[in-house]
Each structure stands twice: as structure tokens, then as C-alpha cells.
PDB file of C-alpha atoms in Angstrom:
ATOM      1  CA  UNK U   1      66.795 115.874 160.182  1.00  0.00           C
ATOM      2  CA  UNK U   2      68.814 112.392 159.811  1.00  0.00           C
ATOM      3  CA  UNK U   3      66.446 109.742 159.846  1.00  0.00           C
ATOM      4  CA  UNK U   4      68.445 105.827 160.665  1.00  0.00           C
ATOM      5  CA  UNK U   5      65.524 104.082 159.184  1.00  0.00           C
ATOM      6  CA  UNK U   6      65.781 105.738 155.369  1.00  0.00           C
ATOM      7  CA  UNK U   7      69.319 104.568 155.339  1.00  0.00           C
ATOM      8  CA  UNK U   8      69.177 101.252 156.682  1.00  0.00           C
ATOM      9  CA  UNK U   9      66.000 101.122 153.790  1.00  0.00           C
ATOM     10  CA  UNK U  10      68.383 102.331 151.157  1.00  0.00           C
ATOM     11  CA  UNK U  11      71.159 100.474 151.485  1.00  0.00           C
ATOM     12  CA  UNK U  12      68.704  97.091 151.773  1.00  0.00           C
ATOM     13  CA  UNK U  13      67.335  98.470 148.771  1.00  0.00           C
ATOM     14  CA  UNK U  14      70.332  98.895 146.602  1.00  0.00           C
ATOM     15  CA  UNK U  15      72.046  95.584 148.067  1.00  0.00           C
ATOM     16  CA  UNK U  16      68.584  94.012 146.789  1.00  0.00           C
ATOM     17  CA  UNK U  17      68.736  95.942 143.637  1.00  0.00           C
ATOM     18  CA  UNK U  18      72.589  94.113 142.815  1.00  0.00           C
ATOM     19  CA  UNK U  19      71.859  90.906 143.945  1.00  0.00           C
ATOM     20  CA  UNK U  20      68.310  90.996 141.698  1.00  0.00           C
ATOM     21  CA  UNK U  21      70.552  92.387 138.729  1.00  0.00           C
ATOM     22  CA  UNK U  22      72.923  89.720 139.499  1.00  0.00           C
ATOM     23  CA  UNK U  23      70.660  86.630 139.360  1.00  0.00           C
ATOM     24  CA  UNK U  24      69.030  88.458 135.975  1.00  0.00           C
ATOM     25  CA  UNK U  25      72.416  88.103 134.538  1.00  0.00           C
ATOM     26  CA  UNK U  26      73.009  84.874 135.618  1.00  0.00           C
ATOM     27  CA  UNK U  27      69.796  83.382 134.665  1.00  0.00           C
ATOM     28  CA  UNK U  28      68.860  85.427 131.816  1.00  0.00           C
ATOM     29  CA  UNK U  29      72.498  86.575 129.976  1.00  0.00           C
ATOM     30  CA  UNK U  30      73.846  83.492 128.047  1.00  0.00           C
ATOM     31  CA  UNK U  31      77.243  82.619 129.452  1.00  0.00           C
ATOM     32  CA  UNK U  32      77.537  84.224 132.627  1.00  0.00           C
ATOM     33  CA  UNK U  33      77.479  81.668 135.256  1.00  0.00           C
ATOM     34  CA  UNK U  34      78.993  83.154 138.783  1.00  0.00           C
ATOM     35  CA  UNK U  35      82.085  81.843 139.832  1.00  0.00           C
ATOM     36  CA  UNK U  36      83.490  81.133 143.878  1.00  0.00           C
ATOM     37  CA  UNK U  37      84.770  84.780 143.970  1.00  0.00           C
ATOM     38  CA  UNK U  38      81.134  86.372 142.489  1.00  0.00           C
ATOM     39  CA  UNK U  39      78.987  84.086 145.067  1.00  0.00           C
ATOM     40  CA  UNK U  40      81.243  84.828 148.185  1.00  0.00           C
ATOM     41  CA  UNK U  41      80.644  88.842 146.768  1.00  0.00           C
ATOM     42  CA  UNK U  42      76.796  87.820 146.470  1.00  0.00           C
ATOM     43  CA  UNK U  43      76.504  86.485 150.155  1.00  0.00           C
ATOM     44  CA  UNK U  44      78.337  89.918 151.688  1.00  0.00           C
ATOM     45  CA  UNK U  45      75.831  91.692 149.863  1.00  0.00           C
ATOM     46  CA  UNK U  46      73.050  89.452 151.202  1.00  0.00           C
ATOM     47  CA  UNK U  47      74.502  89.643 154.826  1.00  0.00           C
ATOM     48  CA  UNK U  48      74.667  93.567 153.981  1.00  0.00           C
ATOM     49  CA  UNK U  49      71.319  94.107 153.454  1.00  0.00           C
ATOM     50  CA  UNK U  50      69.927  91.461 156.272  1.00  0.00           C
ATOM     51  CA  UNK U  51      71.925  94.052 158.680  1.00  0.00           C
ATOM     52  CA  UNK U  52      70.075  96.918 157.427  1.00  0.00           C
ATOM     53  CA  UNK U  53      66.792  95.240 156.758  1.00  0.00           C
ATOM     54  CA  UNK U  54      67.268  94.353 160.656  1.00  0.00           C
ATOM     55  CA  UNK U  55      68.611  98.261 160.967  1.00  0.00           C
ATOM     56  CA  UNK U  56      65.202  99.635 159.741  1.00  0.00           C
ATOM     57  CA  UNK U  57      62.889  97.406 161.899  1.00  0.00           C
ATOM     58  CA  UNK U  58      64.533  97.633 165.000  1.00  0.00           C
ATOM     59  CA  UNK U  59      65.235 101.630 164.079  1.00  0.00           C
ATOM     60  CA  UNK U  60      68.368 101.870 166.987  1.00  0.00           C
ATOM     61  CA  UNK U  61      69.907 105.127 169.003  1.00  0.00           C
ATOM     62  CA  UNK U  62      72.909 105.728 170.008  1.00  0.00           C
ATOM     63  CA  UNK U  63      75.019 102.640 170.528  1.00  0.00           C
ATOM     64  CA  UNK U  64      72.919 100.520 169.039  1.00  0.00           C
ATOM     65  CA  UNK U  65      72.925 102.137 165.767  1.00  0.00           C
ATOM     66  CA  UNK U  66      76.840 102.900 165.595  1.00  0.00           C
ATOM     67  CA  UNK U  67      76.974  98.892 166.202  1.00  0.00           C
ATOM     68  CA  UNK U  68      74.835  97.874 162.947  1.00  0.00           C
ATOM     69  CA  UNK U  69      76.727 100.315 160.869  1.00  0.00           C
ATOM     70  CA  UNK U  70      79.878  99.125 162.032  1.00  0.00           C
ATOM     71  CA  UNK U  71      79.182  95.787 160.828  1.00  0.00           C
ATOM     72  CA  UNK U  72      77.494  96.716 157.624  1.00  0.00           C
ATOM     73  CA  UNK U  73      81.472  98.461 157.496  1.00  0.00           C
ATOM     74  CA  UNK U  74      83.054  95.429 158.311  1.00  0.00           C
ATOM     75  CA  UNK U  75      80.985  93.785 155.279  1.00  0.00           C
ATOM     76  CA  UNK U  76      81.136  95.561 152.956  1.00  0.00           C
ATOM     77  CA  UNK U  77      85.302  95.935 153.437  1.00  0.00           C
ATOM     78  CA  UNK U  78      85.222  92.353 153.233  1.00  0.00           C
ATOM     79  CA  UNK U  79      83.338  92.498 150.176  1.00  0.00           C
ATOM     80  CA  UNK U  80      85.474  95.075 148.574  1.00  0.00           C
ATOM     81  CA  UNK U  81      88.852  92.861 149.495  1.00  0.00           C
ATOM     82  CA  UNK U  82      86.904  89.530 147.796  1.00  0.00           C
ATOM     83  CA  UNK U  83      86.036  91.862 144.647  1.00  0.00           C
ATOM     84  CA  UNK U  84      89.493  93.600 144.436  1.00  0.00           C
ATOM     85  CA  UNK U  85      90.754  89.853 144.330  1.00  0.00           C
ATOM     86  CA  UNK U  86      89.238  89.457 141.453  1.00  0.00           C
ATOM     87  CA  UNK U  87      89.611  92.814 139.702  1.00  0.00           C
ATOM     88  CA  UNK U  88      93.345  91.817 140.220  1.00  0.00           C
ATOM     89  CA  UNK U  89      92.811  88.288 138.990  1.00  0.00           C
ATOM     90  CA  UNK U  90      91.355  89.797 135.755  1.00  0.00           C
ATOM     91  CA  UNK U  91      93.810  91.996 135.380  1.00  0.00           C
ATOM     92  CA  UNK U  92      96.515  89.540 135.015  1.00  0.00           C
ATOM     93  CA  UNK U  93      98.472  89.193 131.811  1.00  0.00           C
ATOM     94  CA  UNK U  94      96.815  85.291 130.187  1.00  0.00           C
ATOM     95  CA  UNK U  95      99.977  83.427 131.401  1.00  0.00           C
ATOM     96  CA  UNK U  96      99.568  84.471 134.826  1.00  0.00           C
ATOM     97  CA  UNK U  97      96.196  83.389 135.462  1.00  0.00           C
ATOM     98  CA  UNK U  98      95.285  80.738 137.662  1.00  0.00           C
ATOM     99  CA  UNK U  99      94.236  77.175 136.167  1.00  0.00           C
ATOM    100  CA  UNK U 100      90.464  76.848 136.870  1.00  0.00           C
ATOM    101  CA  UNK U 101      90.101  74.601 139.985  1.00  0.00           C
ATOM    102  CA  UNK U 102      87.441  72.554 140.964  1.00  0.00           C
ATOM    103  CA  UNK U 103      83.432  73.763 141.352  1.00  0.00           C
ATOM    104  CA  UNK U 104      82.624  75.264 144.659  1.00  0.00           C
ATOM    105  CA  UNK U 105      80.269  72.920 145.110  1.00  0.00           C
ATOM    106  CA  UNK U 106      83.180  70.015 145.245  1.00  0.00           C
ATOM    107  CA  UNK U 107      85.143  71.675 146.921  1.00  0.00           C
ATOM    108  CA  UNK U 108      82.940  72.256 149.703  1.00  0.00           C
ATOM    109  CA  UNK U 109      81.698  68.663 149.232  1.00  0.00           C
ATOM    110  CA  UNK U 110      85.168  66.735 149.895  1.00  0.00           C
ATOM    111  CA  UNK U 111      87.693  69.501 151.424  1.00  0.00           C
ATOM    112  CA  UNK U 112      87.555  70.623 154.929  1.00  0.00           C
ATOM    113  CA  UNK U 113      85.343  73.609 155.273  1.00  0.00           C
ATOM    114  CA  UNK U 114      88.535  75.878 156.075  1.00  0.00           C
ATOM    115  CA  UNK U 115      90.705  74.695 153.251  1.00  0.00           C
ATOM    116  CA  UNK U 116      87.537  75.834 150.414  1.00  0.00           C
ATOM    117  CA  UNK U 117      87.599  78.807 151.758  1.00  0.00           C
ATOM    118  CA  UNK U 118      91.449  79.443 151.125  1.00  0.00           C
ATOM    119  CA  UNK U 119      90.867  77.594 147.891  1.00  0.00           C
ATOM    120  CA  UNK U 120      88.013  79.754 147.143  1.00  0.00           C
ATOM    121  CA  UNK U 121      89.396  82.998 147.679  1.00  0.00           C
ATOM    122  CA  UNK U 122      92.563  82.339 146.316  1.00  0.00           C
ATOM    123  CA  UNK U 123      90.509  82.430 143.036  1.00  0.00           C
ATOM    124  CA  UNK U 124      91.315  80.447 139.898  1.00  0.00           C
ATOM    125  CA  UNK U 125      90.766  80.664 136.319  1.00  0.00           C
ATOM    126  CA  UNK U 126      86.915  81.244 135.894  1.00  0.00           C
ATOM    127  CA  UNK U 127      86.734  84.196 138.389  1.00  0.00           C
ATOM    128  CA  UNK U 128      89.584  85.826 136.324  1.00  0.00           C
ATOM    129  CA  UNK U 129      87.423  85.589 132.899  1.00  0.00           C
ATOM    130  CA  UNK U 130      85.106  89.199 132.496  1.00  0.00           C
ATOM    131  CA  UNK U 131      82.147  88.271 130.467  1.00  0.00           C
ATOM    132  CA  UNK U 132      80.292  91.338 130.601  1.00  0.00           C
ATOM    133  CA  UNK U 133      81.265  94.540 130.550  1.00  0.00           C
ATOM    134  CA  UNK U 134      78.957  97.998 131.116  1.00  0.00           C
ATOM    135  CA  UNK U 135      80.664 101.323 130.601  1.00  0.00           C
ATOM    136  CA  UNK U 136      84.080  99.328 130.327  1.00  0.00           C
ATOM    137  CA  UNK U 137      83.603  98.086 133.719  1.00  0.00           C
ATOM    138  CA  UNK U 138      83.346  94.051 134.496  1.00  0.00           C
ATOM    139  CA  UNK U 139      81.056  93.133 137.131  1.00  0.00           C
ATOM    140  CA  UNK U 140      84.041  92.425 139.677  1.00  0.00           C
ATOM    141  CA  UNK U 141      84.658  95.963 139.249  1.00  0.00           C
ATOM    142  CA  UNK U 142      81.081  97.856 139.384  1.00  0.00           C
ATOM    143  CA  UNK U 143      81.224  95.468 142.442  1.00  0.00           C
ATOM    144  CA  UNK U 144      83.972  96.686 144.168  1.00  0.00           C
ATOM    145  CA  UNK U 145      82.672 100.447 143.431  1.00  0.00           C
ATOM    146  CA  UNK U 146      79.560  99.454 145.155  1.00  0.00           C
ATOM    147  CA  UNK U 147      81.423  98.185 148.329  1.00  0.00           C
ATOM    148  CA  UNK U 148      83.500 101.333 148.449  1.00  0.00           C
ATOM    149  CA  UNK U 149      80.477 103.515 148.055  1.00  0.00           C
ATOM    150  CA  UNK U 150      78.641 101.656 150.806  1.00  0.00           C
ATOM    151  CA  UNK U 151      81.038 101.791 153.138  1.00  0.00           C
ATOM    152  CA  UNK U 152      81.898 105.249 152.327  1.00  0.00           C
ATOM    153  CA  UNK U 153      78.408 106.235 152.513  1.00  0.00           C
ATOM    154  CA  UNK U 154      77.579 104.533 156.233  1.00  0.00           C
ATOM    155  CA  UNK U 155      80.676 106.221 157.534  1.00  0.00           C
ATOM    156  CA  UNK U 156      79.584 109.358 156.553  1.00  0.00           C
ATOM    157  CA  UNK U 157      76.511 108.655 157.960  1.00  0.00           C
ATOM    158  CA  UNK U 158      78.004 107.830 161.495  1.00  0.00           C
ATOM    159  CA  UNK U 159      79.422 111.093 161.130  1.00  0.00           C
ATOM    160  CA  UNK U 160      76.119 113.174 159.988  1.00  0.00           C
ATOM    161  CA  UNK U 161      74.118 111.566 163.021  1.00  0.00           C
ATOM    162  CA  UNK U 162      76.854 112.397 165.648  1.00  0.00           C
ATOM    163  CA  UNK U 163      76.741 115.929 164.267  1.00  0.00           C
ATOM    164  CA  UNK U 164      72.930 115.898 164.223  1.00  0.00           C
ATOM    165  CA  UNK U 165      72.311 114.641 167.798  1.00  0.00           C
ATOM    166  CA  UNK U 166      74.729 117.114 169.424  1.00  0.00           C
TER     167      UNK U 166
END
């Protein structure tokens, strides 16, 4: 029997589990300060796993649970589109790159909130620079994997629950 409440645990779970490996890397791995592109990954997976932490308390039927699965979809496409940004952006040849731009916290100090955005996901220098590397993958790219997989894995389960409560 498909239980709502083991997913929505799971997916807070693993979205805790990359954002705790994240901040160990960060704060523990010389060198590997997160760039615009990595934060704006780190706050879809934070906004992912909110929606399923809320998921498992509130443990919804029916429309209710279709509508927090859509938006965990919604987030984590939006994370996969900031990640494949910069998968692209690493994948540049050198000359191509992007001169690095300005820290995001000046730029969302002095530019208007919707201009740092554009700035920000345009991406620069520093988010096209892969410091690490597991299994030949950079983090930009085990990050896009992960947004795939979650949203591959909630539509599925919109699909096993329909199937289920027929």
C-alpha cells in the first residue's frame, strides 16, 4: 500500500541529506566556497524539502496531495534549469567563460532586487570553476541528477497513488 507520508519523509530526508553534505563541503573542504548559481540550487532544495516536511505533517488526500507534489515538481524543475546553467557554464571552452561579477551579496545590496536575479542566474566566472569532483561528476552536475531524480520520482508517485486509490 502507497503511503504519502514515507515519501514526503524521504524526499525531506534526502533534500536534508544534500544541503548537510553541501555546507560540510563548504565549511570543511578547503576552497570550495558556493557561488550565486550553487546558493540559488541550495534554496530550491531548502524550499523542496519545507514542501514535503509540510507534506508529511499535514499527510493530504486527493487534491491536496497532487497540489504539494506539483510544487515540489515545479521546484525541483527550477532547480534542475539553475544547475544545468551551470553544468553548461562549466562546460565552456576557458575563453568563453564569463568574467566573475560581483558577490551576491553586492549585488543584492546596490542593484534592484530583479536585476540580481538576472545577474545571478546569468552566472559568471566562479559558478563556471568545478572544484570537486566525485565519480567524475562536479557538484553542479550530481545536482542536476538529483533534481531530475526528484522530480522523476514524485511523478511517478502521482501516478502509483492514482493507480492505488482506484
Amino acid at each position: 500500500m502507497y503511503n504519502p507520508r514515507i515519501f514526503f519523509i524521504s524526499i525531506f530526508s534526502i533534500c536534508l541529506a544534500l544541503l548537510s553534505f553541501g555546507l560540510y563541503l563548504e565549511h570543511f573542504q578547503k576552497s570550495l566556497e558556493a557561488c550565486p548559481l550553487c546558493i540559488f540550487q541550495r534554496i530550491a532544495y531548502i524550499l523542496i524539502g519545507l514542501i514535503a516536511l509540510i507534506g508529511a505533517t499535514h499527510n493530504p488526500k486527493d487534491l491536496f496531495l497532487v497540489i504539494y507534489k506539483f510544487l515540489i515538481i515545479i521546484t525541483a524543475i527550477t532547480g534542475a534549469l539553475i544547475a544545468g546553467r551551470q553544468v553548461w557554464l562549466q562546460h565552456l571552452p576557458p575563453e568563453l567563460v564569463p568574467e566573475c561579477g560581483p558577490g551576491l551579496d553586492y549585488m543584492l545590496n546596490v542593484f534592484p532586487l530583479s536585476d540580481a536575479i538576472k545577474m545571478i542566474l546569468t552566472g559568471s566566472g566562479e559558478c563556471a570553476e568545478v572544484k570537486w569532483r566525485f565519480i567524475g561528476f562536479s557538484i553542479a552536475e550530481w545536482s542536476l541528477i538529483m533534481f531530475i531524480g526528484i522530480t522523476v520520482a514524485t511523478t511517478l508517485s502521482i501516478y502509483v497513488y492514482k493507480k492505488n486509490s482506484v
